[in-house]
Amino acid sequence: MLEAKQTESLGSVCILGAGKTGLVVARYLCTHFDRVSKLTLYTGNPKSSVSPDLALLTQQGLTIIESDHLTEDYDICIASPGIPPYSPLYSSACKHCREVIGEPEFAWRCRPQKWVAITGTNGKTTTTTLIEHMIRADHKQACAVGNIGRACLGEVDHHLADTWFVAELSSFQLAETKLLHPHAAILLNITPDHIEWHGSMQAYAAAKERIFANLTTDDLAIISRDDLYCKAIYSRLVERGLSPVCVDTSQDPKTLQAAYCSDSMLYVRLNGTTTPLIKASEAALKGMHNIQNMLAASALALFIGVSVDAIRQVLQTFTTLEHRLEYVATIHGVSFVNDSKATNTDSVEKALTAFPCGSTIVLLGGHDKQTDLSSLVHQVVRKCRGAICFGEAGQRIYHELVSVQNAQASDGEGACDKCKSAVASAPLSFVKCVPHLRDAFDCAVTHAKPHTTVLLSPACSSFDEFHNMEERGTYFKNLVHELRATSDDEKLS
């Protein structure tokens, strides 16, 4: 294991990005200014506005340069995750800095003890939170950090050495890791996402795999084999001499170490010892995707010494997170559910399994990440009563859905086998396209009938209209609350 030193001199340091991550890194280094010889932050945009909090740090030694090109050389660069590697600012940093890393990597170097890490296209926030709750239920200290919304570096100085850092790591953050070495790491799944940032699906998968890069036989890798990318990564872990936990939601995979569901019972097998947990029906979280999350979290918790009783308690009581299939209200028999966290197609497909076929009006759209829509649109046609598309990606999603509907109208003539199958029993009765989320909500209210669910599950990120998915989800919930406050019997027909 490559050890990091918390007090070593960093030399000259530059920070890329003036957002939340840039501010956290700048604050930390201003507090530890004795470790740097020079501290500079590049905003990446000559016309960007600098927040008052960031501007205050110039009084503590920070220099702010409003440019997307570095003007001198540095020993180390800490890049914000929102800056893609092909951007002018990132490219300039690679030319002018001896090393470019991300904020979680730097936080680990500052405080390398007691880290576990979680990634995956979907399910990582739920799994991260489950693990944090399990550790705390066993009367131990834990802090969920990373992509979950709490910067790793912002917590380094505020927790005792015996606190577990439970780090949710995105592909952006993992792409900028080198020495990061958690004691246990989870990879839940890999499906297409963020291709526009990484440049290819292969690069995206490679970034996810980096979570295991520095694990040794003293550590634990936990991974599903539900997709081709994870299957290949599992094999490479075995080739390295590791004994990964195989997560399987349908059967015992018969591997040396496993977390699996068999006959509706959840089990974890570590070092040849199988521990029964609870029946799936006893879990507060519902859905096959959540069984995967619970199995992975339980395996990691057991490995780091959390008691079985604490794990069972959390599995039986932990409910859904905000913005993830979050029930908001029922108005005149119509239910409203906020799934703003569903920022990719696979997440939406999993969400649709939670509702009866033909009962859902789904709101789809947002920032277009140019992901393949074929699987999603066929699932929407099979399972939804209506679909309302909005935002930057709205037109593309709308046209894909309409093409499948047209195949239905023409009795499948000239359509591919997949389209014929989708439309054979399709409940989808209408598809609309509107400019914004507010318009989509109003359209859904117009078409909703009792026993229908209006589901915000966008399959896209939020940056065309909102700062983040949390803001989008909160906006949707506010629309629901406004409707409830003003609704009358004619609002929903």
Short mmCIF file of N, CA, C and O in Angstrom, two decimals, residues 59-139:
data_model
loop_
_atom_site.label_atom_id
_atom_site.label_comp_id
_atom_site.label_asym_id
_atom_site.label_seq_id
_atom_site.Cartn_x
_atom_site.Cartn_y
_atom_site.Cartn_z
N GLN A 59 -7.90 36.78 1.05
CA GLN A 59 -7.27 37.42 2.22
C GLN A 59 -6.40 36.44 3.00
O GLN A 59 -5.63 36.83 3.86
N GLN A 60 -6.55 35.13 2.69
CA GLN A 60 -5.76 34.10 3.38
C GLN A 60 -4.69 33.50 2.49
O GLN A 60 -4.09 32.49 2.83
N GLY A 61 -4.46 34.12 1.33
CA GLY A 61 -3.35 33.68 0.48
C GLY A 61 -3.74 33.07 -0.84
O GLY A 61 -2.87 32.75 -1.66
N LEU A 62 -5.05 32.90 -1.10
CA LEU A 62 -5.49 32.32 -2.36
C LEU A 62 -5.44 33.37 -3.47
O LEU A 62 -5.89 34.50 -3.30
N THR A 63 -4.92 32.96 -4.62
CA THR A 63 -4.97 33.79 -5.82
C THR A 63 -6.01 33.21 -6.77
O THR A 63 -6.01 31.99 -7.03
N ILE A 64 -6.91 34.04 -7.28
CA ILE A 64 -7.95 33.59 -8.21
C ILE A 64 -7.67 34.17 -9.58
O ILE A 64 -7.49 35.38 -9.74
N ILE A 65 -7.62 33.30 -10.58
CA ILE A 65 -7.39 33.73 -11.96
C ILE A 65 -8.58 33.30 -12.80
O ILE A 65 -8.90 32.11 -12.88
N GLU A 66 -9.25 34.25 -13.39
CA GLU A 66 -10.45 33.98 -14.19
C GLU A 66 -10.05 33.68 -15.63
O GLU A 66 -10.12 34.54 -16.50
N SER A 67 -9.62 32.43 -15.84
CA SER A 67 -9.12 32.02 -17.14
C SER A 67 -9.30 30.52 -17.30
O SER A 67 -9.44 29.78 -16.32
N ASP A 68 -9.28 30.06 -18.56
CA ASP A 68 -9.33 28.62 -18.81
C ASP A 68 -7.97 28.08 -19.26
O ASP A 68 -7.88 26.99 -19.81
N HIS A 69 -6.91 28.86 -19.01
CA HIS A 69 -5.55 28.41 -19.31
C HIS A 69 -4.64 28.77 -18.15
O HIS A 69 -4.69 29.90 -17.64
N LEU A 70 -3.80 27.81 -17.74
CA LEU A 70 -2.85 28.07 -16.66
C LEU A 70 -1.74 28.97 -17.17
O LEU A 70 -1.30 28.85 -18.32
N THR A 71 -1.28 29.84 -16.30
CA THR A 71 -0.26 30.82 -16.69
C THR A 71 1.14 30.45 -16.22
O THR A 71 2.10 31.10 -16.59
N GLU A 72 1.25 29.42 -15.37
CA GLU A 72 2.56 28.97 -14.89
C GLU A 72 2.48 27.51 -14.47
O GLU A 72 1.42 26.90 -14.51
N ASP A 73 3.62 26.96 -14.05
CA ASP A 73 3.69 25.55 -13.68
C ASP A 73 3.40 25.35 -12.19
O ASP A 73 3.67 26.23 -11.37
N TYR A 74 2.89 24.14 -11.87
CA TYR A 74 2.55 23.80 -10.48
C TYR A 74 2.99 22.37 -10.18
O TYR A 74 3.11 21.53 -11.07
N ASP A 75 3.18 22.10 -8.89
CA ASP A 75 3.53 20.75 -8.47
C ASP A 75 2.33 19.81 -8.51
O ASP A 75 2.45 18.65 -8.90
N ILE A 76 1.18 20.30 -8.10
CA ILE A 76 -0.01 19.46 -8.06
C ILE A 76 -1.25 20.27 -8.41
O ILE A 76 -1.34 21.46 -8.08
N CYS A 77 -2.16 19.63 -9.10
CA CYS A 77 -3.43 20.27 -9.48
C CYS A 77 -4.58 19.41 -8.94
O CYS A 77 -4.57 18.18 -9.09
N ILE A 78 -5.56 20.05 -8.33
CA ILE A 78 -6.74 19.36 -7.83
C ILE A 78 -7.93 19.84 -8.65
O ILE A 78 -8.31 21.02 -8.58
N ALA A 79 -8.49 18.93 -9.45
CA ALA A 79 -9.53 19.31 -10.41
C ALA A 79 -10.92 19.00 -9.87
O ALA A 79 -11.14 17.96 -9.25
N SER A 80 -11.85 19.88 -10.13
CA SER A 80 -13.25 19.64 -9.79
C SER A 80 -13.84 18.61 -10.75
O SER A 80 -13.47 18.57 -11.93
N PRO A 81 -14.77 17.76 -10.29
CA PRO A 81 -15.28 16.67 -11.13
C PRO A 81 -16.10 17.13 -12.33
O PRO A 81 -16.28 16.37 -13.28
N GLY A 82 -16.59 18.36 -12.30
CA GLY A 82 -17.39 18.83 -13.41
C GLY A 82 -16.58 19.28 -14.61
O GLY A 82 -17.16 19.63 -15.65
N ILE A 83 -15.26 19.26 -14.51
CA ILE A 83 -14.41 19.71 -15.62
C ILE A 83 -13.96 18.50 -16.43
O ILE A 83 -13.17 17.68 -15.95
N PRO A 84 -14.47 18.33 -17.65
CA PRO A 84 -14.13 17.14 -18.43
C PRO A 84 -12.68 17.16 -18.90
O PRO A 84 -12.07 18.23 -19.06
N PRO A 85 -12.08 16.00 -19.13
CA PRO A 85 -10.67 15.92 -19.48
C PRO A 85 -10.31 16.53 -20.83
O PRO A 85 -9.13 16.82 -21.07
N TYR A 86 -11.30 16.72 -21.70
CA TYR A 86 -11.02 17.31 -23.01
C TYR A 86 -11.18 18.83 -23.01
O TYR A 86 -10.98 19.48 -24.03
N SER A 87 -11.55 19.42 -21.88
CA SER A 87 -11.76 20.86 -21.83
C SER A 87 -10.43 21.61 -21.91
O SER A 87 -9.37 21.07 -21.54
N PRO A 88 -10.43 22.85 -22.38
CA PRO A 88 -9.18 23.63 -22.45
C PRO A 88 -8.50 23.77 -21.09
O PRO A 88 -7.27 23.69 -20.99
N LEU A 89 -9.29 23.94 -20.02
CA LEU A 89 -8.70 24.13 -18.70
C LEU A 89 -7.98 22.86 -18.23
O LEU A 89 -6.86 22.92 -17.74
N TYR A 90 -8.62 21.71 -18.39
CA TYR A 90 -8.01 20.45 -17.96
C TYR A 90 -6.77 20.15 -18.80
O TYR A 90 -5.72 19.72 -18.28
N SER A 91 -6.87 20.36 -20.10
CA SER A 91 -5.72 20.12 -20.99
C SER A 91 -4.55 21.00 -20.61
O SER A 91 -3.39 20.56 -20.61
N SER A 92 -4.83 22.25 -20.28
CA SER A 92 -3.78 23.17 -19.87
C SER A 92 -3.14 22.71 -18.57
O SER A 92 -1.91 22.79 -18.40
N ALA A 93 -3.94 22.20 -17.65
CA ALA A 93 -3.41 21.72 -16.37
C ALA A 93 -2.47 20.54 -16.58
O ALA A 93 -1.43 20.42 -15.91
N CYS A 94 -2.83 19.64 -17.49
CA CYS A 94 -1.97 18.48 -17.76
C CYS A 94 -0.60 18.90 -18.29
O CYS A 94 0.41 18.23 -18.04
N LYS A 95 -0.54 20.03 -18.98
CA LYS A 95 0.73 20.52 -19.53
C LYS A 95 1.56 21.26 -18.49
O LYS A 95 2.80 21.26 -18.56
N HIS A 96 0.90 21.88 -17.53
CA HIS A 96 1.60 22.76 -16.59
C HIS A 96 1.77 22.16 -15.18
O HIS A 96 2.41 22.81 -14.35
N CYS A 97 1.22 20.99 -14.92
CA CYS A 97 1.28 20.43 -13.56
C CYS A 97 1.95 19.06 -13.57
O CYS A 97 1.73 18.25 -14.48
N ARG A 98 2.73 18.80 -12.55
CA ARG A 98 3.38 17.50 -12.43
C ARG A 98 2.37 16.39 -12.20
O ARG A 98 2.59 15.25 -12.59
N GLU A 99 1.24 16.73 -11.57
CA GLU A 99 0.23 15.73 -11.26
C GLU A 99 -1.14 16.40 -11.21
O GLU A 99 -1.28 17.49 -10.65
N VAL A 100 -2.16 15.74 -11.80
CA VAL A 100 -3.54 16.21 -11.74
C VAL A 100 -4.37 15.13 -11.07
O VAL A 100 -4.41 13.99 -11.52
N ILE A 101 -5.03 15.49 -9.97
CA ILE A 101 -5.86 14.53 -9.23
C ILE A 101 -7.20 15.16 -8.90
O ILE A 101 -7.40 16.36 -9.09
N GLY A 102 -8.11 14.34 -8.36
CA GLY A 102 -9.41 14.84 -7.94
C GLY A 102 -9.47 15.07 -6.44
O GLY A 102 -8.57 14.69 -5.69
N GLU A 103 -10.57 15.66 -6.00
CA GLU A 103 -10.74 15.99 -4.58
C GLU A 103 -10.80 14.77 -3.67
O GLU A 103 -10.16 14.76 -2.61
N PRO A 104 -11.50 13.66 -4.02
CA PRO A 104 -11.48 12.48 -3.14
C PRO A 104 -10.08 11.88 -3.00
O PRO A 104 -9.69 11.44 -1.91
N GLU A 105 -9.34 11.85 -4.10
CA GLU A 105 -7.96 11.35 -4.03
C GLU A 105 -7.12 12.19 -3.07
O GLU A 105 -6.38 11.65 -2.23
N PHE A 106 -7.26 13.50 -3.15
CA PHE A 106 -6.49 14.38 -2.26
C PHE A 106 -6.93 14.19 -0.81
O PHE A 106 -6.10 14.15 0.10
N ALA A 107 -8.25 14.04 -0.60
CA ALA A 107 -8.75 13.83 0.76
C ALA A 107 -8.19 12.53 1.34
O ALA A 107 -7.80 12.47 2.52
N TRP A 108 -8.14 11.47 0.54
CA TRP A 108 -7.60 10.20 1.02
C TRP A 108 -6.13 10.36 1.39
O TRP A 108 -5.67 9.82 2.40
N ARG A 109 -5.38 11.10 0.60
CA ARG A 109 -3.96 11.31 0.91
C ARG A 109 -3.79 12.07 2.22
O ARG A 109 -2.83 11.84 2.95
N CYS A 110 -4.72 12.95 2.50
CA CYS A 110 -4.65 13.71 3.75
C CYS A 110 -5.08 12.88 4.96
O CYS A 110 -4.62 13.12 6.08
N ARG A 111 -5.95 11.88 4.72
CA ARG A 111 -6.49 11.08 5.82
C ARG A 111 -6.84 9.69 5.28
O ARG A 111 -7.96 9.38 4.92
N PRO A 112 -5.82 8.79 5.17
CA PRO A 112 -6.02 7.52 4.47
C PRO A 112 -6.64 6.40 5.30
O PRO A 112 -6.91 5.33 4.76
N GLN A 113 -6.88 6.62 6.59
CA GLN A 113 -7.39 5.55 7.44
C GLN A 113 -8.90 5.34 7.25
O GLN A 113 -9.66 6.28 7.08
N LYS A 114 -9.31 4.09 7.33
CA LYS A 114 -10.73 3.71 7.42
C LYS A 114 -11.60 4.30 6.31
O LYS A 114 -12.56 5.04 6.55
N TRP A 115 -11.29 3.92 5.08
CA TRP A 115 -12.11 4.30 3.93
C TRP A 115 -12.76 3.06 3.33
O TRP A 115 -12.13 2.01 3.19
N VAL A 116 -14.02 3.17 2.97
CA VAL A 116 -14.67 2.21 2.08
C VAL A 116 -15.28 3.03 0.95
O VAL A 116 -15.58 4.22 1.11
N ALA A 117 -15.46 2.40 -0.21
CA ALA A 117 -15.89 3.17 -1.38
C ALA A 117 -16.95 2.41 -2.17
O ALA A 117 -16.92 1.18 -2.24
N ILE A 118 -17.85 3.16 -2.76
CA ILE A 118 -18.98 2.59 -3.50
C ILE A 118 -19.14 3.33 -4.81
O ILE A 118 -19.11 4.56 -4.85
N THR A 119 -19.33 2.56 -5.90
CA THR A 119 -19.65 3.17 -7.18
C THR A 119 -20.58 2.25 -7.95
O THR A 119 -20.95 1.18 -7.52
N GLY A 120 -20.98 2.71 -9.12
CA GLY A 120 -21.95 2.00 -9.97
C GLY A 120 -22.78 3.03 -10.71
O GLY A 120 -22.91 4.17 -10.26
N THR A 121 -23.30 2.65 -11.84
CA THR A 121 -24.15 3.60 -12.58
C THR A 121 -25.38 3.95 -11.77
O THR A 121 -25.77 5.12 -11.68
N ASN A 122 -25.97 2.95 -11.13
CA ASN A 122 -27.18 3.17 -10.33
C ASN A 122 -27.05 2.47 -8.98
O ASN A 122 -26.39 1.45 -8.86
N GLY A 123 -27.70 3.06 -7.97
CA GLY A 123 -27.78 2.43 -6.66
C GLY A 123 -26.71 2.85 -5.67
O GLY A 123 -26.79 2.50 -4.49
N LYS A 124 -25.74 3.63 -6.11
CA LYS A 124 -24.61 3.92 -5.21
C LYS A 124 -24.99 4.81 -4.03
O LYS A 124 -24.46 4.64 -2.93
N THR A 125 -25.89 5.75 -4.22
CA THR A 125 -26.28 6.62 -3.09
C THR A 125 -27.05 5.82 -2.04
O THR A 125 -26.79 5.95 -0.84
N THR A 126 -27.98 4.97 -2.48
CA THR A 126 -28.72 4.14 -1.54
C THR A 126 -27.77 3.21 -0.78
O THR A 126 -27.86 3.06 0.44
N THR A 127 -26.85 2.59 -1.51
CA THR A 127 -25.91 1.65 -0.88
C THR A 127 -25.00 2.36 0.10
O THR A 127 -24.73 1.87 1.20
N THR A 128 -24.51 3.52 -0.29
CA THR A 128 -23.65 4.32 0.60
C THR A 128 -24.38 4.66 1.89
O THR A 128 -23.83 4.52 3.00
N THR A 129 -25.62 5.10 1.77
CA THR A 129 -26.39 5.49 2.95
C THR A 129 -26.71 4.28 3.82
O THR A 129 -26.67 4.37 5.06
N LEU A 130 -27.02 3.16 3.21
CA LEU A 130 -27.25 1.93 3.97
C LEU A 130 -26.03 1.58 4.82
O LEU A 130 -26.15 1.26 6.01
N ILE A 131 -24.85 1.65 4.23
CA ILE A 131 -23.63 1.30 4.95
C ILE A 131 -23.39 2.26 6.11
O ILE A 131 -23.06 1.84 7.23
N GLU A 132 -23.58 3.55 5.86
CA GLU A 132 -23.41 4.53 6.93
C GLU A 132 -24.36 4.22 8.08
O GLU A 132 -23.95 4.24 9.26
N HIS A 133 -25.62 3.92 7.77
CA HIS A 133 -26.60 3.62 8.81
C HIS A 133 -26.24 2.33 9.55
O HIS A 133 -26.45 2.22 10.78
N MET A 134 -25.76 1.33 8.83
CA MET A 134 -25.38 0.06 9.48
C MET A 134 -24.24 0.26 10.48
O MET A 134 -24.28 -0.28 11.59
N ILE A 135 -23.25 1.01 10.09
CA ILE A 135 -22.11 1.27 10.99
C ILE A 135 -22.59 2.01 12.23
O ILE A 135 -22.24 1.66 13.37
N ARG A 136 -23.41 3.02 12.03
CA ARG A 136 -23.91 3.81 13.17
C ARG A 136 -24.85 2.99 14.06
O ARG A 136 -24.85 3.17 15.28
N ALA A 137 -25.62 2.08 13.44
CA ALA A 137 -26.52 1.24 14.23
C ALA A 137 -25.73 0.31 15.15
O ALA A 137 -26.26 -0.17 16.15
N ASP A 138 -24.47 0.08 14.83
CA ASP A 138 -23.60 -0.76 15.66
C ASP A 138 -22.78 0.09 16.64
O ASP A 138 -21.77 -0.37 17.18
N HIS A 139 -23.22 1.35 16.81
CA HIS A 139 -22.61 2.27 17.78
C HIS A 139 -21.15 2.59 17.42
O HIS A 139 -20.30 2.77 18.29
#
